[in-house]
Amino acid sequence: MAKKKLQHFAEVETFSNVFQHMQHGPELEDLPLKGKWNEEYFKNNNPIVLEVGCGKGEYTIGLAERFPEKNFIGADLKGARIWRGSKTAIENNMKNVAFLRVRIEQIEKMFAKGEISEIWITFPDPQPQEKREKKRLTSPRFIAKYKNILTPEGKINLKTDSEFFYNYTMEVIKQSNYKLLESTNNLYDHARTMAYSDELESLLNIKTYYEQKFTAKGFNICYAKFEIS
Ligand SMILES: C[S@@+](CC[C@H](N)C(=O)[O-])C[C@H]1O[C@@H](n2cnc3c(N)ncnc32)[C@H](O)[C@@H]1O
């Protein structure tokens, strides 16, 4: 492993805004903060928004800057990526941000039922091979887990450069009769006739590492927001 990556790995262990809960197997115990994030970490009663597969955490940080009255948690299994977001949050003294180094498969060990008010899935690995369907972060397997941590009116947002992944998610929404609130397969279509609300416009303008990479290559960005209750 590169020296810098190793340094980031070691440093992230010392950060007070990062929680790592990674051992393998179904025996993984609940994270001690499960059900107590607001009481013991954020020390307020604000809604908690979770980003799954947050990478370097640009979305978590961008949302936390725009919405100081909400709490934000970025989750990813890669410690060296999480380092970037958590370092920025520490440098900017952001009290409404935390990062979790976990497998999303075990997300129910991290949060109690109804503890999360909204989920963001930003530029997930599309996993196009049929046999990897269950690894897709909007597959029924993951949605069932999100249902167990979201509030009844909780929302899921997806931003992706992959038309394949977007269409797959639309099919999951349709099959399960979930309530589709917003959807477009070309978010930045300048010729669009539909105006977005100021809030949506400001949210969608946060660009992650992967979004910048794919828009530079000319990919359209797709966006969907839906409810699973
Ligand atoms: C393509 S990257 C996108 C990162 C970031 N959201 C962005 O837009 O720049 C996908 C991220 O999802 C994470 N990821 C994929 N499957 C995961 C899982 N099952 N549990 C935790 N993280 C996962 C990967 O480690 C990776 O950082």
Short mmCIF file of C-alpha atoms and ligand atoms in Angstrom, two decimals:
data_model
loop_
_atom_site.label_atom_id
_atom_site.label_comp_id
_atom_site.label_asym_id
_atom_site.label_seq_id
_atom_site.Cartn_x
_atom_site.Cartn_y
_atom_site.Cartn_z
CA MET A 1 0.00 0.00 0.00
CA ALA A 2 1.26 3.50 -0.83
CA LYS A 3 2.90 5.33 2.08
CA LYS A 4 0.40 8.20 2.01
CA LYS A 5 -2.55 5.79 2.09
CA LEU A 6 -1.04 4.03 5.12
CA GLN A 7 -0.57 7.38 6.87
CA HIS A 8 -4.21 8.28 6.21
CA PHE A 9 -5.30 4.89 7.50
CA ALA A 10 -3.40 5.41 10.76
CA GLU A 11 -4.55 9.01 11.14
CA VAL A 12 -8.22 8.21 10.62
CA GLU A 13 -8.03 5.88 13.67
CA THR A 14 -7.33 8.93 15.84
CA PHE A 15 -10.20 11.10 14.55
CA SER A 16 -13.03 11.77 17.02
CA ASN A 17 -15.59 12.03 14.20
CA VAL A 18 -14.89 8.57 12.71
CA PHE A 19 -16.37 5.28 13.96
CA GLN A 20 -15.14 1.96 12.57
CA HIS A 21 -17.21 -1.17 13.02
CA MET A 22 -16.03 -3.75 10.60
CA GLN A 23 -15.54 -7.28 11.82
CA HIS A 24 -16.84 -9.98 9.49
CA GLY A 25 -19.77 -12.27 10.02
CA PRO A 26 -23.34 -12.17 11.24
CA GLU A 27 -22.13 -12.02 14.87
CA LEU A 28 -21.14 -8.39 14.52
CA GLU A 29 -22.50 -6.66 17.61
CA ASP A 30 -24.50 -3.47 17.52
CA LEU A 31 -22.41 -0.33 17.45
CA PRO A 32 -22.65 1.18 20.97
CA LEU A 33 -23.98 4.41 19.41
CA LYS A 34 -26.91 2.59 17.74
CA GLY A 35 -30.11 4.41 18.75
CA LYS A 36 -28.07 7.05 20.61
CA TRP A 37 -26.38 9.07 17.85
CA ASN A 38 -28.19 12.28 18.74
CA GLU A 39 -28.06 11.84 22.50
CA GLU A 40 -24.40 10.82 22.74
CA TYR A 41 -22.64 12.18 19.66
CA PHE A 42 -24.47 15.12 18.06
CA LYS A 43 -26.01 16.27 21.38
CA ASN A 44 -29.16 17.63 19.75
CA ASN A 45 -32.45 16.32 18.36
CA ASN A 46 -31.89 17.21 14.71
CA PRO A 47 -32.76 14.80 11.87
CA ILE A 48 -29.91 12.52 10.78
CA VAL A 49 -29.08 12.13 7.07
CA LEU A 50 -26.95 9.16 5.97
CA GLU A 51 -24.81 8.92 2.81
CA VAL A 52 -24.00 5.32 1.85
CA GLY A 53 -20.83 4.67 -0.18
CA CYS A 54 -19.68 8.23 0.59
CA GLY A 55 -16.10 7.81 -0.71
CA LYS A 56 -14.21 11.02 0.14
CA GLY A 57 -17.35 12.49 1.68
CA GLU A 58 -17.92 15.53 -0.55
CA TYR A 59 -21.70 15.10 -0.42
CA THR A 60 -21.81 14.64 3.34
CA ILE A 61 -19.65 17.76 3.83
CA GLY A 62 -21.54 19.80 1.21
CA LEU A 63 -24.93 18.94 2.72
CA ALA A 64 -23.69 19.62 6.27
CA GLU A 65 -22.51 23.10 5.21
CA ARG A 66 -25.87 23.90 3.61
CA PHE A 67 -28.03 22.44 6.42
CA PRO A 68 -26.52 23.21 9.84
CA GLU A 69 -29.88 22.26 11.42
CA LYS A 70 -29.43 18.62 10.37
CA ASN A 71 -26.82 15.98 11.25
CA PHE A 72 -24.90 14.07 8.55
CA ILE A 73 -23.12 10.73 8.55
CA GLY A 74 -21.04 9.43 5.63
CA ALA A 75 -20.52 5.64 5.48
CA ASP A 76 -18.00 3.72 3.39
CA LEU A 77 -15.78 0.69 3.83
CA LYS A 78 -12.62 2.46 2.63
CA GLY A 79 -10.79 4.17 5.48
CA ALA A 80 -8.33 6.05 3.28
CA ARG A 81 -11.23 7.71 1.40
CA ILE A 82 -13.14 8.57 4.57
CA TRP A 83 -9.97 10.30 5.79
CA ARG A 84 -10.54 13.20 3.35
CA GLY A 85 -14.08 14.03 4.51
CA SER A 86 -13.39 13.57 8.20
CA LYS A 87 -10.22 15.71 8.02
CA THR A 88 -12.19 18.52 6.31
CA ALA A 89 -14.91 18.32 8.98
CA ILE A 90 -12.29 18.57 11.76
CA GLU A 91 -10.42 21.44 10.07
CA ASN A 92 -13.69 23.35 9.66
CA ASN A 93 -14.92 22.53 13.17
CA MET A 94 -18.11 20.98 11.79
CA LYS A 95 -20.11 19.56 14.70
CA ASN A 96 -22.94 18.16 12.56
CA VAL A 97 -20.77 15.58 10.72
CA ALA A 98 -19.54 12.05 11.44
CA PHE A 99 -18.13 9.24 9.32
CA LEU A 100 -18.61 5.51 9.66
CA ARG A 101 -16.21 2.91 8.32
CA VAL A 102 -18.60 0.00 7.81
CA ARG A 103 -20.05 -2.40 5.30
CA ILE A 104 -23.46 -1.13 4.23
CA GLU A 105 -24.60 -4.80 4.44
CA GLN A 106 -24.35 -4.30 8.24
CA ILE A 107 -26.00 -0.88 8.42
CA GLU A 108 -28.77 -2.16 10.72
CA LYS A 109 -26.08 -2.74 13.38
CA MET A 110 -25.29 0.98 13.31
CA PHE A 111 -28.73 2.60 13.57
CA ALA A 112 -32.01 1.90 15.34
CA LYS A 113 -35.36 1.76 13.58
CA GLY A 114 -36.40 5.26 12.54
CA GLU A 115 -33.06 6.86 13.48
CA ILE A 116 -32.35 8.09 9.92
CA SER A 117 -34.54 10.65 8.15
CA GLU A 118 -32.98 10.55 4.68
CA ILE A 119 -30.46 8.52 2.69
CA TRP A 120 -28.19 9.65 -0.17
CA ILE A 121 -26.60 7.15 -2.54
CA THR A 122 -24.04 8.97 -4.65
CA PHE A 123 -22.37 7.41 -7.67
CA PRO A 124 -22.58 3.80 -6.47
CA ASP A 125 -20.63 1.07 -8.24
CA PRO A 126 -23.15 -0.05 -10.92
CA GLN A 127 -22.31 -3.78 -10.55
CA PRO A 128 -23.74 -4.56 -14.02
CA GLN A 129 -23.13 -8.32 -13.93
CA GLU A 130 -26.36 -10.19 -13.22
CA LYS A 131 -24.78 -12.31 -10.50
CA ARG A 132 -23.71 -9.16 -8.60
CA GLU A 133 -27.22 -7.73 -8.43
CA LYS A 134 -27.36 -8.15 -4.67
CA LYS A 135 -24.32 -5.89 -4.34
CA ARG A 136 -26.14 -2.96 -5.95
CA LEU A 137 -26.90 -0.39 -3.27
CA THR A 138 -30.53 -0.02 -4.44
CA SER A 139 -31.24 -3.77 -4.72
CA PRO A 140 -34.24 -5.07 -2.72
CA ARG A 141 -31.72 -6.60 -0.29
CA PHE A 142 -30.30 -3.15 0.62
CA ILE A 143 -33.66 -1.37 0.48
CA ALA A 144 -34.98 -3.80 3.11
CA LYS A 145 -32.10 -2.76 5.36
CA TYR A 146 -32.71 0.95 4.74
CA LYS A 147 -36.36 0.43 5.64
CA ASN A 148 -35.26 -0.80 9.05
CA ILE A 149 -33.37 2.39 9.88
CA LEU A 150 -35.46 5.09 8.13
CA THR A 151 -38.34 7.05 9.66
CA PRO A 152 -41.72 6.06 8.14
CA GLU A 153 -41.66 9.12 5.85
CA GLY A 154 -37.90 8.79 5.19
CA LYS A 155 -36.61 9.46 1.68
CA ILE A 156 -33.90 7.93 -0.50
CA ASN A 157 -31.95 10.02 -3.04
CA LEU A 158 -29.86 8.52 -5.83
CA LYS A 159 -27.37 10.38 -8.02
CA THR A 160 -25.56 8.34 -10.67
CA ASP A 161 -23.70 8.62 -13.96
CA SER A 162 -24.85 5.09 -14.87
CA GLU A 163 -28.01 4.95 -16.95
CA PHE A 164 -27.97 1.19 -16.34
CA PHE A 165 -28.04 1.69 -12.55
CA TYR A 166 -30.69 4.42 -12.81
CA ASN A 167 -32.97 2.22 -14.95
CA TYR A 168 -32.41 -0.71 -12.59
CA THR A 169 -33.44 1.46 -9.62
CA MET A 170 -36.52 2.73 -11.48
CA GLU A 171 -37.54 -0.88 -12.02
CA VAL A 172 -37.06 -1.69 -8.30
CA ILE A 173 -39.23 1.35 -7.44
CA LYS A 174 -41.93 0.27 -9.91
CA GLN A 175 -41.93 -3.40 -8.87
CA SER A 176 -42.35 -2.50 -5.20
CA ASN A 177 -44.77 0.36 -5.75
CA TYR A 178 -42.53 2.86 -3.99
CA LYS A 179 -43.49 6.53 -4.26
CA LEU A 180 -41.30 8.28 -6.84
CA LEU A 181 -40.91 11.96 -5.88
CA GLU A 182 -38.37 13.22 -8.46
CA SER A 183 -36.60 11.64 -11.41
CA THR A 184 -34.51 12.65 -14.40
CA ASN A 185 -31.96 10.88 -16.56
CA ASN A 186 -30.30 14.20 -17.45
CA LEU A 187 -30.05 16.41 -14.40
CA TYR A 188 -28.03 19.19 -15.97
CA ASP A 189 -29.96 19.30 -19.24
CA HIS A 190 -29.83 23.02 -19.97
CA ALA A 191 -32.72 22.69 -22.40
CA ARG A 192 -35.03 21.28 -19.73
CA THR A 193 -38.37 23.01 -19.35
CA MET A 194 -39.06 21.92 -15.76
CA ALA A 195 -37.67 24.31 -13.12
CA TYR A 196 -36.14 22.80 -9.98
CA SER A 197 -36.81 24.31 -6.56
CA ASP A 198 -33.99 26.46 -5.13
CA GLU A 199 -33.38 23.80 -2.50
CA LEU A 200 -33.01 21.01 -5.05
CA GLU A 201 -30.82 23.20 -7.27
CA SER A 202 -28.45 23.94 -4.39
CA LEU A 203 -28.36 20.28 -3.28
CA LEU A 204 -27.63 18.92 -6.69
CA ASN A 205 -24.81 21.33 -7.27
CA ILE A 206 -22.60 19.50 -4.79
CA LYS A 207 -20.18 17.52 -6.96
CA THR A 208 -18.39 14.44 -5.68
CA TYR A 209 -15.07 13.13 -6.96
CA TYR A 210 -16.83 10.55 -9.15
CA GLU A 211 -19.38 13.05 -10.45
CA GLN A 212 -16.62 15.40 -11.62
CA LYS A 213 -14.80 12.49 -13.22
CA PHE A 214 -17.84 11.28 -15.18
CA THR A 215 -19.24 14.68 -16.20
CA ALA A 216 -15.79 15.51 -17.62
CA LYS A 217 -16.17 12.41 -19.80
CA GLY A 218 -19.55 13.67 -21.06
CA PHE A 219 -21.84 11.30 -19.10
CA ASN A 220 -25.35 12.54 -18.23
CA ILE A 221 -26.13 12.58 -14.53
CA CYS A 222 -29.31 10.84 -13.38
CA TYR A 223 -31.19 11.65 -10.19
CA ALA A 224 -34.13 10.05 -8.37
CA LYS A 225 -35.81 10.64 -5.03
CA PHE A 226 -38.30 8.15 -3.60
CA GLU A 227 -40.10 6.95 -0.48
CA ILE A 228 -40.23 3.29 0.52
CA SER A 229 -42.87 3.32 3.27
C1 LIG B 1 -17.80 4.79 -7.16
S1 LIG B 1 -17.43 5.14 -5.52
C2 LIG B 1 -18.33 6.64 -5.24
C3 LIG B 1 -17.81 7.42 -4.04
C4 LIG B 1 -18.49 8.76 -3.79
N1 LIG B 1 -19.90 8.59 -3.44
C5 LIG B 1 -18.36 9.68 -4.97
O1 LIG B 1 -19.37 9.97 -5.63
O2 LIG B 1 -17.24 10.14 -5.24
C6 LIG B 1 -18.39 3.94 -4.63
C7 LIG B 1 -18.06 3.91 -3.15
O3 LIG B 1 -18.96 3.01 -2.50
C8 LIG B 1 -18.25 2.26 -1.53
N2 LIG B 1 -18.99 0.99 -1.33
C9 LIG B 1 -19.46 0.17 -2.30
N3 LIG B 1 -20.10 -0.90 -1.76
C10 LIG B 1 -20.02 -0.73 -0.40
C11 LIG B 1 -20.49 -1.48 0.70
N4 LIG B 1 -21.16 -2.61 0.52
N5 LIG B 1 -20.24 -1.01 1.94
C12 LIG B 1 -19.56 0.14 2.12
N6 LIG B 1 -19.09 0.91 1.11
C13 LIG B 1 -19.33 0.48 -0.14
C14 LIG B 1 -16.86 2.08 -2.14
O4 LIG B 1 -15.88 1.82 -1.15
C15 LIG B 1 -16.65 3.41 -2.85
O5 LIG B 1 -15.99 4.36 -2.03
#
